[in-house]
Short mmCIF file of C-alpha atoms in Angstrom, two decimals:
data_model
loop_
_atom_site.label_atom_id
_atom_site.label_comp_id
_atom_site.label_asym_id
_atom_site.label_seq_id
_atom_site.Cartn_x
_atom_site.Cartn_y
_atom_site.Cartn_z
CA MET A 132 -45.80 63.10 34.34
CA LYS A 133 -45.03 66.64 33.20
CA ASN A 134 -41.27 66.06 33.22
CA LYS A 135 -41.63 62.69 31.54
CA ALA A 136 -43.76 64.11 28.73
CA PHE A 137 -41.29 66.91 27.96
CA ALA A 138 -38.28 64.64 28.25
CA VAL A 139 -39.42 62.89 25.09
CA ALA A 140 -38.09 65.79 23.01
CA ALA A 141 -34.60 65.46 24.43
CA ALA A 142 -34.71 61.69 24.21
CA VAL A 143 -35.84 61.88 20.62
CA CYS A 144 -32.91 64.10 19.70
CA ALA A 145 -30.42 61.93 21.55
CA ALA A 146 -31.68 58.50 20.54
CA ALA A 147 -33.07 59.30 17.08
CA MET A 148 -36.42 57.80 18.01
CA MET A 149 -35.52 54.25 17.03
CA LEU A 150 -38.78 52.73 18.27
CA GLY A 151 -40.43 50.09 16.14
CA GLY A 152 -43.77 49.63 14.41
CA CYS A 153 -45.44 48.16 11.37
CA GLY A 154 -47.10 49.36 8.19
CA ALA A 155 -50.74 49.99 7.40
CA GLY A 156 -52.91 48.69 4.60
CA ASN A 157 -56.10 49.59 2.82
CA GLY A 158 -58.80 47.48 4.41
CA SER A 159 -61.83 48.55 6.42
CA SER A 160 -64.27 46.70 8.61
CA SER A 161 -67.90 46.16 7.79
CA ALA A 162 -70.70 47.75 9.79
CA SER A 163 -71.43 46.20 13.16
CA ASP A 164 -72.94 46.86 16.57
CA ASN A 165 -69.48 47.84 17.82
CA ILE A 166 -69.47 51.30 16.22
CA ILE A 167 -68.73 54.05 18.76
CA THR A 168 -70.86 57.18 18.38
CA ALA A 169 -69.19 60.37 19.59
CA TYR A 170 -70.11 63.99 20.24
CA ASN A 171 -68.83 66.60 17.78
CA SER A 172 -69.45 69.93 16.05
CA GLU A 173 -69.53 70.51 12.31
CA PRO A 174 -65.95 71.08 11.07
CA GLN A 175 -65.22 74.67 10.19
CA LYS A 176 -63.78 73.95 6.75
CA ASN A 177 -62.81 70.48 5.49
CA LEU A 178 -60.76 67.39 6.34
CA ILE A 179 -57.47 68.38 4.74
CA PRO A 180 -55.09 67.72 7.67
CA GLY A 181 -53.17 70.98 7.23
CA ASN A 182 -56.32 73.09 7.12
CA ILE A 183 -57.76 72.15 10.51
CA ASN A 184 -57.22 74.16 13.69
CA GLU A 185 -60.41 73.32 15.58
CA THR A 186 -61.74 70.18 17.20
CA GLY A 187 -64.73 69.63 14.92
CA GLY A 188 -62.38 68.59 12.15
CA GLY A 189 -59.44 67.71 14.36
CA LYS A 190 -61.05 64.79 16.16
CA PRO A 191 -61.91 62.75 13.04
CA ALA A 192 -58.68 63.77 11.28
CA ASP A 193 -56.55 62.47 14.15
CA LEU A 194 -58.06 59.01 13.69
CA LEU A 195 -57.90 59.01 9.89
CA PHE A 196 -54.33 60.21 9.32
CA ALA A 197 -51.17 58.68 10.77
CA ARG A 198 -48.08 60.86 11.08
CA LEU A 199 -44.37 60.27 11.58
CA VAL A 200 -44.93 59.85 15.32
CA SER A 201 -47.96 59.17 17.48
CA PHE A 202 -48.71 59.84 21.13
CA ASP A 203 -50.13 57.46 23.69
CA ALA A 204 -52.89 58.45 26.13
CA LYS A 205 -50.34 60.12 28.42
CA GLY A 206 -48.64 62.11 25.65
CA ASN A 207 -45.57 59.91 25.27
CA ALA A 208 -44.21 59.83 21.70
CA SER A 209 -43.43 56.74 19.63
CA ASN A 210 -42.54 56.36 15.98
CA GLU A 211 -45.53 55.70 13.72
CA ILE A 212 -44.74 56.01 9.99
CA ALA A 213 -41.16 57.02 10.83
CA GLU A 214 -38.53 54.33 11.14
CA SER A 215 -36.18 56.94 12.57
CA ILE A 216 -35.85 60.71 13.00
CA THR A 217 -32.17 61.57 13.37
CA PRO A 218 -30.94 65.10 14.21
CA ASN A 219 -27.57 66.64 13.54
CA ALA A 220 -25.54 68.08 16.41
CA ASP A 221 -27.38 71.40 16.73
CA ALA A 222 -30.91 70.30 15.73
CA THR A 223 -30.85 72.27 12.47
CA GLN A 224 -31.26 69.24 10.23
CA TYR A 225 -33.13 65.96 10.56
CA THR A 226 -32.88 62.80 8.48
CA ILE A 227 -36.17 60.91 8.37
CA LYS A 228 -36.50 57.29 7.30
CA LEU A 229 -39.92 55.72 6.69
CA LYS A 230 -41.40 52.29 7.37
CA ASP A 231 -43.44 50.36 4.86
CA TRP A 232 -46.82 52.08 4.95
CA LYS A 233 -49.77 52.45 2.62
CA PHE A 234 -52.61 54.86 1.96
CA ALA A 235 -56.13 53.45 1.92
CA ASN A 236 -56.06 53.44 -1.89
CA GLY A 237 -53.13 51.00 -1.83
CA GLN A 238 -50.45 53.54 -2.77
CA THR A 239 -47.19 53.25 -0.84
CA VAL A 240 -46.41 56.22 1.39
CA LYS A 241 -43.21 57.72 -0.01
CA ALA A 242 -40.93 60.50 1.17
CA GLU A 243 -42.40 62.77 -1.52
CA ASN A 244 -45.86 62.38 0.00
CA PHE A 245 -44.52 64.15 3.07
CA THR A 246 -42.41 66.82 1.36
CA LYS A 247 -45.17 67.80 -1.07
CA ALA A 248 -47.82 67.80 1.67
CA TRP A 249 -45.75 69.96 4.01
CA SER A 250 -44.90 72.39 1.21
CA TYR A 251 -48.55 72.61 0.18
CA VAL A 252 -49.62 73.55 3.72
CA ALA A 253 -46.74 76.03 4.14
CA ASN A 254 -47.51 77.76 0.82
CA ALA A 255 -49.48 80.98 1.41
CA LYS A 256 -51.21 80.60 -1.96
CA ASN A 257 -53.10 77.59 -0.60
CA ALA A 258 -54.31 79.48 2.51
CA MET A 259 -53.97 76.54 4.89
CA LEU A 260 -54.71 77.26 8.56
CA CYS A 261 -51.73 75.24 9.82
CA SER A 262 -49.11 77.04 7.72
CA SER A 263 -47.25 78.45 10.72
CA PHE A 264 -46.35 74.99 12.06
CA PHE A 265 -43.76 74.79 9.26
CA ASN A 266 -42.11 78.13 9.98
CA THR A 267 -38.75 76.71 11.07
CA ILE A 268 -38.20 74.75 7.83
CA ALA A 269 -35.83 76.48 5.40
CA GLY A 270 -37.70 78.22 2.59
CA TYR A 271 -40.81 78.93 4.62
CA ASP A 272 -40.51 82.69 4.25
CA ASP A 273 -40.22 82.30 0.46
CA LEU A 274 -43.61 80.56 0.47
CA GLN A 275 -45.22 83.36 2.46
CA LYS A 276 -45.13 85.91 -0.35
CA THR A 277 -48.30 87.88 -0.91
CA SER A 278 -48.12 87.48 -4.70
CA GLY A 279 -46.42 85.48 -7.43
CA LEU A 280 -46.98 82.03 -5.96
CA LYS A 281 -48.65 79.25 -7.92
CA GLY A 282 -49.28 76.99 -4.91
CA ASN A 283 -47.02 74.12 -5.94
CA GLU A 284 -43.70 75.66 -4.88
CA GLN A 285 -41.73 73.45 -2.51
CA LEU A 286 -39.99 74.19 0.78
CA SER A 287 -36.28 74.44 -0.07
CA GLY A 288 -35.37 72.75 3.21
CA LEU A 289 -37.02 69.47 2.22
CA LYS A 290 -34.95 67.07 0.11
CA VAL A 291 -36.00 63.60 -1.03
CA VAL A 292 -33.07 61.15 -0.81
CA ASP A 293 -35.04 58.10 -1.93
CA ASP A 294 -38.58 56.75 -1.58
CA LYS A 295 -38.01 55.95 2.10
CA THR A 296 -35.74 58.82 3.12
CA PHE A 297 -35.87 62.61 3.20
CA THR A 298 -33.98 65.37 4.99
CA VAL A 299 -35.34 68.46 6.69
CA THR A 300 -33.06 71.50 6.87
CA LEU A 301 -34.24 74.19 9.25
CA ASN A 302 -33.72 77.94 9.17
CA GLN A 303 -32.98 77.82 12.90
CA PRO A 304 -32.46 75.13 15.52
CA ASP A 305 -35.72 73.44 16.51
CA SER A 306 -35.38 70.89 19.28
CA VAL A 307 -39.18 70.49 19.42
CA PHE A 308 -39.39 69.34 15.80
CA PRO A 309 -39.47 65.56 16.58
CA LEU A 310 -42.61 66.13 18.67
CA LYS A 311 -44.14 68.69 16.33
CA VAL A 312 -44.32 66.18 13.45
CA GLY A 313 -46.87 64.22 15.48
CA TYR A 314 -49.42 66.96 14.81
CA THR A 315 -52.16 66.21 12.28
CA GLY A 316 -50.99 68.99 9.94
CA PHE A 317 -47.81 66.98 9.23
CA ALA A 318 -49.69 63.99 7.77
CA PRO A 319 -48.65 62.78 4.29
CA LEU A 320 -51.03 63.23 1.35
CA PRO A 321 -51.51 60.83 -1.60
CA ASP A 322 -50.39 61.61 -5.15
CA SER A 323 -54.01 62.13 -6.23
CA PHE A 324 -54.34 65.14 -3.91
CA PHE A 325 -51.83 67.15 -5.95
CA LYS A 326 -53.36 66.51 -9.37
CA ASP A 327 -55.16 69.86 -9.48
CA ALA A 328 -57.15 72.30 -7.34
CA ALA A 329 -60.36 70.34 -7.87
CA SER A 330 -58.72 67.16 -6.56
CA ALA A 331 -57.52 68.91 -3.41
CA LYS A 332 -60.98 70.37 -2.82
CA ALA A 333 -62.64 66.99 -3.34
CA PHE A 334 -60.19 65.37 -0.93
CA GLY A 335 -61.30 67.78 1.79
CA GLN A 336 -64.83 66.41 1.54
CA ASN A 337 -63.92 62.76 0.94
CA PRO A 338 -60.38 61.92 2.10
CA LYS A 339 -60.76 58.14 1.92
CA ASP A 340 -57.87 57.58 -0.51
CA GLY A 341 -55.45 59.36 1.80
CA CYS A 342 -56.29 57.62 5.07
CA THR A 343 -53.27 56.11 6.84
CA GLY A 344 -54.50 55.81 10.42
CA PRO A 345 -56.48 53.31 12.51
CA TYR A 346 -59.69 54.21 10.64
CA VAL A 347 -60.71 54.87 7.05
CA PHE A 348 -63.24 57.47 5.97
CA ASP A 349 -66.76 56.26 5.15
CA HIS A 350 -68.99 59.32 4.71
CA TRP A 351 -69.67 62.90 5.76
CA ASP A 352 -73.29 63.93 5.98
CA HIS A 353 -72.87 67.65 6.64
CA ASN A 354 -74.26 68.98 9.90
CA LYS A 355 -75.24 65.43 10.86
CA GLU A 356 -72.29 63.04 11.09
CA ILE A 357 -68.83 61.96 9.97
CA ALA A 358 -68.45 58.18 9.89
CA MET A 359 -65.30 56.08 9.71
CA LEU A 360 -64.61 52.37 9.83
CA LYS A 361 -61.79 50.38 11.36
CA ASN A 362 -58.76 50.03 9.11
CA THR A 363 -58.27 46.27 9.33
CA ASP A 364 -54.84 46.48 7.69
CA TYR A 365 -53.47 49.02 10.16
CA ASN A 366 -50.65 47.68 12.34
CA GLY A 367 -49.47 50.87 14.00
CA ASN A 368 -49.49 52.06 17.60
CA ARG A 369 -53.19 52.91 17.89
CA LYS A 370 -55.07 49.75 16.98
CA ALA A 371 -58.83 50.13 17.16
CA GLN A 372 -60.74 47.98 19.65
CA ASN A 373 -64.03 48.76 17.91
CA ASP A 374 -65.31 48.53 14.34
CA GLY A 375 -65.62 52.25 13.71
CA VAL A 376 -66.36 55.70 15.09
CA THR A 377 -69.21 57.95 13.97
CA PHE A 378 -68.97 61.58 15.06
CA LYS A 379 -72.46 63.00 15.54
CA VAL A 380 -72.94 66.75 15.11
CA TYR A 381 -74.79 68.46 17.97
CA THR A 382 -75.70 72.09 18.44
CA SER A 383 -76.66 71.53 22.08
CA ASP A 384 -74.53 69.81 24.71
CA THR A 385 -77.70 69.31 26.76
CA ALA A 386 -79.24 67.26 23.96
CA ALA A 387 -76.03 65.27 23.60
CA TYR A 388 -75.91 64.51 27.32
CA ALA A 389 -79.52 63.31 27.24
CA ASP A 390 -78.61 61.00 24.37
CA VAL A 391 -75.72 59.55 26.39
CA GLN A 392 -78.10 58.91 29.27
CA ALA A 393 -80.53 57.19 26.89
CA GLY A 394 -77.82 55.13 25.20
CA ASN A 395 -78.20 56.91 21.87
CA LEU A 396 -74.73 58.48 22.02
CA ASP A 397 -71.71 56.64 23.37
CA VAL A 398 -69.28 59.34 24.47
CA MET A 399 -68.83 63.09 24.87
CA GLU A 400 -65.88 65.08 26.25
CA ALA A 401 -68.07 67.70 27.88
CA VAL A 402 -70.91 68.04 30.35
CA PRO A 403 -73.63 70.74 30.29
CA ALA A 404 -73.26 73.38 32.97
CA ALA A 405 -76.46 72.21 34.65
CA GLN A 406 -74.99 68.71 35.11
CA THR A 407 -71.48 69.57 36.31
CA LYS A 408 -72.49 69.17 39.95
CA THR A 409 -74.19 65.82 39.47
CA PHE A 410 -72.71 63.95 36.48
CA GLU A 411 -70.21 61.96 38.54
CA LYS A 412 -73.11 60.52 40.55
CA ASP A 413 -75.42 60.00 37.56
CA ALA A 414 -76.27 56.29 37.46
CA LYS A 415 -77.23 56.52 33.78
CA VAL A 416 -73.70 57.35 32.59
CA GLN A 417 -70.05 56.51 33.12
CA ALA A 418 -68.22 59.62 34.34
CA TYR A 419 -64.63 60.82 34.05
CA ASN A 420 -63.11 63.91 35.73
CA LYS A 421 -59.37 64.43 36.15
CA ALA A 422 -56.84 67.23 35.67
CA GLY A 423 -56.45 68.13 32.01
CA SER A 424 -54.37 70.02 29.45
CA VAL A 425 -56.87 72.38 27.80
CA ILE A 426 -56.80 76.09 28.54
CA GLN A 427 -59.87 78.26 28.01
CA THR A 428 -59.24 81.90 27.13
CA PHE A 429 -60.76 84.84 25.34
CA THR A 430 -58.96 87.12 22.91
CA ILE A 431 -59.29 90.82 22.15
CA PRO A 432 -57.82 91.77 18.73
CA SER A 433 -54.48 93.46 19.30
CA ASN A 434 -55.44 96.45 17.15
CA LEU A 435 -58.87 97.05 18.67
CA GLU A 436 -59.32 100.75 19.43
CA HIS A 437 -58.75 101.54 23.13
CA PHE A 438 -57.36 98.00 23.65
CA GLN A 439 -54.19 97.98 21.52
CA THR A 440 -51.54 95.72 23.06
CA ASN A 441 -48.70 98.14 22.18
CA THR A 442 -50.16 101.23 23.87
CA GLU A 443 -50.27 102.27 27.50
CA GLU A 444 -54.04 102.74 27.38
CA GLY A 445 -54.59 99.35 25.82
CA GLN A 446 -52.39 97.54 28.33
CA LEU A 447 -54.05 99.27 31.26
CA ARG A 448 -57.50 98.46 29.94
CA ARG A 449 -56.65 94.82 29.28
CA GLN A 450 -55.18 94.40 32.75
CA ALA A 451 -58.27 96.01 34.27
CA VAL A 452 -60.59 93.65 32.39
CA SER A 453 -58.55 90.63 33.47
CA MET A 454 -58.49 91.64 37.14
CA ALA A 455 -62.24 92.29 37.04
CA ILE A 456 -62.92 88.58 36.40
CA ASP A 457 -63.46 86.38 39.43
CA ARG A 458 -61.98 83.16 38.05
CA SER A 459 -62.34 81.28 41.34
CA ALA A 460 -66.07 82.01 41.46
CA ILE A 461 -66.51 80.90 37.84
CA THR A 462 -64.69 77.59 38.32
CA SER A 463 -66.44 76.78 41.58
CA LYS A 464 -69.96 78.06 40.92
CA VAL A 465 -70.36 77.73 37.14
CA LEU A 466 -68.00 74.83 36.42
CA SER A 467 -68.58 73.04 39.72
CA GLY A 468 -64.98 71.91 40.01
CA THR A 469 -64.48 70.76 36.41
CA GLY A 470 -61.86 73.46 35.90
CA THR A 471 -59.24 75.40 37.84
CA PRO A 472 -58.31 79.11 37.60
CA ALA A 473 -55.53 79.75 35.10
CA PHE A 474 -52.12 80.91 36.33
CA ASP A 475 -50.28 80.97 33.00
CA PHE A 476 -50.87 80.41 29.28
CA THR A 477 -50.34 76.61 29.27
CA SER A 478 -51.77 73.97 31.61
CA PRO A 479 -50.87 72.04 34.78
CA MET A 480 -50.16 69.04 32.53
CA THR A 481 -47.60 70.95 30.44
CA PRO A 482 -43.82 70.80 30.98
CA GLY A 483 -42.64 74.14 32.38
CA TYR A 484 -46.02 75.09 33.87
CA SER A 485 -45.70 77.60 36.71
CA LYS A 486 -48.04 79.24 39.21
CA SER A 487 -45.49 81.90 40.14
CA LEU A 488 -44.69 83.79 36.95
CA LYS A 489 -43.83 87.46 37.37
CA GLY A 490 -46.93 89.52 36.61
CA ASN A 491 -49.52 86.77 36.96
CA ASP A 492 -51.36 88.89 39.54
CA VAL A 493 -53.31 90.21 36.52
CA LEU A 494 -55.02 86.81 36.46
CA LYS A 495 -56.30 87.26 40.00
CA TYR A 496 -59.53 89.02 40.94
CA ASN A 497 -58.83 92.45 42.41
CA LYS A 498 -61.79 94.80 42.23
CA ALA A 499 -60.04 97.89 43.56
CA LYS A 500 -57.01 97.51 41.31
CA ALA A 501 -59.18 96.82 38.27
CA LYS A 502 -61.15 100.04 38.81
CA GLU A 503 -57.93 101.99 39.34
CA LEU A 504 -56.39 100.71 36.09
CA TRP A 505 -59.59 101.35 34.12
CA ALA A 506 -59.68 104.93 35.42
CA LYS A 507 -56.06 105.46 34.37
CA ALA A 508 -56.89 104.20 30.89
CA ASP A 509 -59.91 106.51 30.70
CA ALA A 510 -57.67 109.42 31.68
CA ILE A 511 -55.64 108.74 28.55
CA SER A 512 -58.66 108.26 26.27
CA LYS A 513 -62.25 107.89 27.45
CA PHE A 514 -63.94 104.61 26.46
CA SER A 515 -67.66 105.06 25.97
CA GLY A 516 -68.42 101.94 23.98
CA LYS A 517 -69.19 98.40 25.08
CA LEU A 518 -66.81 95.46 24.93
CA THR A 519 -68.75 92.53 23.47
CA PHE A 520 -67.84 88.90 24.14
CA SER A 521 -68.58 86.57 21.21
CA TYR A 522 -68.86 82.81 21.57
CA ASN A 523 -70.62 79.88 19.91
CA ALA A 524 -73.98 79.20 21.54
CA ASP A 525 -73.92 75.50 20.59
CA GLY A 526 -71.01 74.59 22.86
CA GLY A 527 -72.29 75.16 26.39
CA HIS A 528 -70.40 78.41 26.91
CA GLU A 529 -73.32 80.71 27.67
CA SER A 530 -73.19 80.42 31.45
CA ILE A 531 -69.43 80.99 31.49
CA TYR A 532 -69.55 84.13 29.37
CA LYS A 533 -72.52 85.52 31.23
CA ALA A 534 -70.50 85.07 34.42
CA ILE A 535 -67.45 86.77 32.86
CA VAL A 536 -69.51 89.73 31.64
CA ASN A 537 -71.37 90.05 34.95
CA SER A 538 -68.10 90.03 36.87
CA ILE A 539 -66.64 92.75 34.63
CA ASN A 540 -69.77 94.91 34.82
CA ASN A 541 -70.08 94.50 38.58
CA THR A 542 -66.50 95.71 38.89
CA LEU A 543 -66.06 98.33 36.18
CA GLY A 544 -69.61 99.51 35.53
CA SER A 545 -72.82 98.06 34.13
CA GLU A 546 -72.30 99.49 30.64
CA VAL A 547 -68.80 98.12 30.00
CA ALA A 548 -69.37 94.59 28.66
CA ALA A 549 -72.04 92.47 26.96
CA THR A 550 -72.36 88.95 25.57
CA ASN A 551 -72.67 88.31 21.83
CA PRO A 552 -73.63 84.66 21.26
CA MET A 553 -73.37 83.26 17.72
CA PRO A 554 -75.55 80.27 16.74
CA THR A 555 -72.97 77.67 15.69
CA PHE A 556 -69.29 76.91 16.14
CA ASN A 557 -68.82 76.92 12.37
CA GLU A 558 -70.30 80.41 12.00
CA PHE A 559 -68.34 81.67 15.00
CA ARG A 560 -64.99 80.32 13.77
CA ASP A 561 -65.54 81.72 10.29
CA ALA A 562 -66.08 85.15 11.84
CA VAL A 563 -62.87 84.78 13.84
CA THR A 564 -60.85 83.52 10.87
CA ASN A 565 -62.12 86.32 8.65
CA ARG A 566 -61.44 88.95 11.35
CA LYS A 567 -65.09 90.00 11.49
CA ILE A 568 -65.36 90.32 15.28
CA ALA A 569 -64.79 93.79 16.72
CA GLY A 570 -64.56 92.82 20.36
CA ALA A 571 -63.54 89.95 22.59
CA PHE A 572 -64.12 86.38 21.42
CA ARG A 573 -63.83 82.92 22.94
CA THR A 574 -60.57 81.10 22.35
CA GLY A 575 -58.75 78.20 23.92
CA TRP A 576 -56.13 75.62 23.16
CA GLN A 577 -56.01 71.87 23.10
CA PRO A 578 -52.35 70.85 22.71
CA ASP A 579 -51.16 69.28 19.46
CA TYR A 580 -48.02 67.88 21.07
CA PRO A 581 -46.79 67.95 24.68
CA SER A 582 -44.69 71.13 24.83
CA ALA A 583 -45.16 74.69 26.09
CA GLU A 584 -43.96 75.82 22.65
CA ASN A 585 -47.21 74.53 21.16
CA TYR A 586 -49.28 76.83 23.38
CA LEU A 587 -47.01 79.84 22.87
CA PHE A 588 -45.75 79.94 19.30
CA GLN A 589 -48.93 78.88 17.53
CA ILE A 590 -51.11 81.40 19.38
CA PHE A 591 -48.82 84.39 19.94
CA ASP A 592 -45.80 84.42 17.62
CA SER A 593 -45.81 86.98 14.80
CA LYS A 594 -45.37 84.23 12.20
CA ALA A 595 -48.69 82.71 13.28
CA ALA A 596 -50.58 86.00 12.81
CA ASP A 597 -52.43 87.39 9.80
CA GLY A 598 -54.16 84.12 8.96
CA ASN A 599 -50.97 82.02 8.89
CA GLY A 600 -51.77 80.12 12.08
CA SER A 601 -53.82 80.31 15.25
CA ASN A 602 -52.75 83.80 16.34
CA ASP A 603 -56.33 85.01 15.88
CA GLY A 604 -55.70 88.30 17.66
CA ASP A 605 -52.78 89.13 15.30
CA TYR A 606 -50.50 89.85 18.25
CA LYS A 607 -46.90 90.78 17.37
CA ASN A 608 -44.02 91.39 19.75
CA ALA A 609 -40.39 91.10 18.60
CA GLU A 610 -39.06 90.44 22.12
CA PHE A 611 -41.50 87.58 22.60
CA ASP A 612 -40.56 86.11 19.20
CA ALA A 613 -36.85 86.31 20.06
CA LEU A 614 -37.30 84.38 23.31
CA LEU A 615 -39.09 81.58 21.51
CA ALA A 616 -36.29 81.48 18.93
CA LYS A 617 -33.78 81.01 21.77
CA ALA A 618 -35.89 78.22 23.22
CA TYR A 619 -35.90 76.47 19.84
CA ALA A 620 -32.11 76.62 19.80
CA THR A 621 -31.53 74.75 23.05
CA THR A 622 -31.90 71.04 23.64
CA ASP A 623 -31.64 71.60 27.41
CA THR A 624 -35.08 71.04 28.90
CA ASP A 625 -34.65 73.31 31.91
CA GLU A 626 -33.22 76.17 29.85
CA ALA A 627 -36.04 75.90 27.30
CA ASN A 628 -38.64 76.02 30.08
CA LYS A 629 -37.04 79.16 31.56
CA LEU A 630 -37.22 80.88 28.19
CA TYR A 631 -40.85 79.87 27.73
CA GLN A 632 -41.64 81.30 31.16
CA GLN A 633 -39.88 84.58 30.33
CA SER A 634 -41.93 84.84 27.15
CA GLU A 635 -45.11 84.30 29.17
CA GLU A 636 -44.20 87.22 31.42
CA ILE A 637 -44.36 89.46 28.35
CA LEU A 638 -47.81 88.05 27.58
CA LEU A 639 -48.94 88.74 31.14
CA LYS A 640 -48.08 92.40 30.67
CA GLU A 641 -49.76 92.87 27.29
CA LEU A 642 -52.50 90.19 27.54
CA PRO A 643 -53.08 89.44 23.85
CA ALA A 644 -55.36 86.72 25.21
CA PHE A 645 -56.86 86.28 28.67
CA PRO A 646 -56.37 82.92 30.42
CA VAL A 647 -59.56 82.12 32.32
CA TYR A 648 -59.34 78.51 33.42
CA ASN A 649 -57.79 75.14 32.73
CA ALA A 650 -60.47 72.65 31.86
CA ASN A 651 -60.37 69.24 33.49
CA ALA A 652 -60.43 66.22 31.24
CA TYR A 653 -64.03 65.31 31.90
CA GLY A 654 -66.95 63.75 30.15
CA VAL A 655 -69.34 60.83 30.09
CA ALA A 656 -69.91 57.57 28.25
CA SER A 657 -73.05 55.54 27.89
CA LYS A 658 -73.58 52.25 29.63
CA ASN A 659 -73.26 50.63 26.19
CA VAL A 660 -69.49 51.10 26.37
CA LYS A 661 -68.00 48.05 28.08
CA SER A 662 -64.29 48.94 28.06
CA GLY A 663 -61.69 51.54 27.12
CA PHE A 664 -63.42 54.75 28.19
CA ALA A 665 -60.94 57.35 29.46
CA MET A 666 -59.57 60.75 28.47
CA ASN A 667 -56.17 61.31 26.90
CA TRP A 668 -53.52 64.04 27.19
CA GLN A 669 -55.59 66.28 24.90
CA ASN A 670 -58.72 66.01 27.09
CA LEU A 671 -60.33 63.81 24.42
CA PRO A 672 -61.87 60.34 24.75
CA THR A 673 -59.65 57.38 23.93
CA TYR A 674 -61.84 56.59 20.93
CA GLU A 675 -59.77 53.74 19.50
CA LYS A 676 -59.65 51.93 22.84
CA MET A 677 -63.40 51.94 23.43
CA SER A 678 -65.54 48.89 22.77
CA LYS A 679 -69.16 47.84 23.27
CA LYS A 680 -68.16 44.20 23.58
#
């Protein structure tokens, strides 16, 4: 499966993705007893596709907004709004042709709705969280100026040929581009979005006019629920088998699990720590537990005193912390087999995944070595503070981070580390985004498209730092960046994977983030769900396939 998923990129480049599909319309279904209720957290910001880099907003956005390509449950790509995506010989330019497609307000999706949307997200003036995804498009650097931008400047690499055709010129080869455009941040936006700043802000709270996917937006009752209804005019690849999905906001996974047992919640892609040993035998729920693609990590800011990634002391201290964590004990005792110890920065489901990277011994528990490295770091500069570990208390992470801290303290000394729980995911992510956390903080990655590049560039490349992407630790390493640039330039799958692995070996030395475990795709559904319950390549429920009838 791993090779098949990655082969899509090469096949896309070679065959121009000439798969078929139909357009979408502007209808929605009426309320019924076939509405799926799903577990969620309150989105960090809004529902503008290019301003979402967390699952609270990402889950509803994925269902509301179609993109050029879509992925099936196994991560295989097919054209969605795109009629074709045709590369030139060296993957530095793509010609994109569109199918007949409509927004929920009846407006036809035109080439300009893509080029303006992509430029808006890439423009630093608009402060969109997904800006870095557009870094390989020509003109991106011009839109990253710190001053002088109005917010409506366009990427010079995007050219509208006609209403159904546009070209994308890149500033470097990018063989992953035909997969990348399947990410939510590449969704088109309606003309009304660009009217003025107030219109864009209003769209983020009520995006109904811009819906192009299998569902249309109904309402958002903050901190309670986001509801959407089936788009009855949608004829794309992801046809809904239910009449709608309502994402319920929970601050406790234990409460959500109890609601699934009682039939008051239909599905959740998590299980409380207390139930991990028993949920597969729980007669009150339907259980799912298979290998997955999500990696759970924590990050220490790259400039944190005593832990800088570009100093000998910092590297020694980071390696000591990593080797002080007993990942096997955490996955077996805390997770009860719903995760496996991490060996790299991707996942076992990712093309190019390897358990034998040079330097990955830093991800293995070694008490003696950890103490030795910590002592060497102290010899350079004594650390007398306490490394705090921040996480959101509403997501079931407490037992994991207590285990991490206990393992570190038992190895390096009782005064080294401490937990720092924050009440909600929203509050936690705001603190991360605004660089307000002076210590370690919970991170992780759910893939946006099936490629190692997605795990590596978006989290560790310099262009994704400083608020321009998901490089929340602001890690910067020119050698790492150069290896990713080489990987972009090759359309040879094996060569690209080798380059990704070489870049990971740099990460293993400097540890800008600390891989802890790969989460299984696991969760539960209520007995109300009669068909379609499974987990997809992103470790998320197959919402559109589920039905209560």
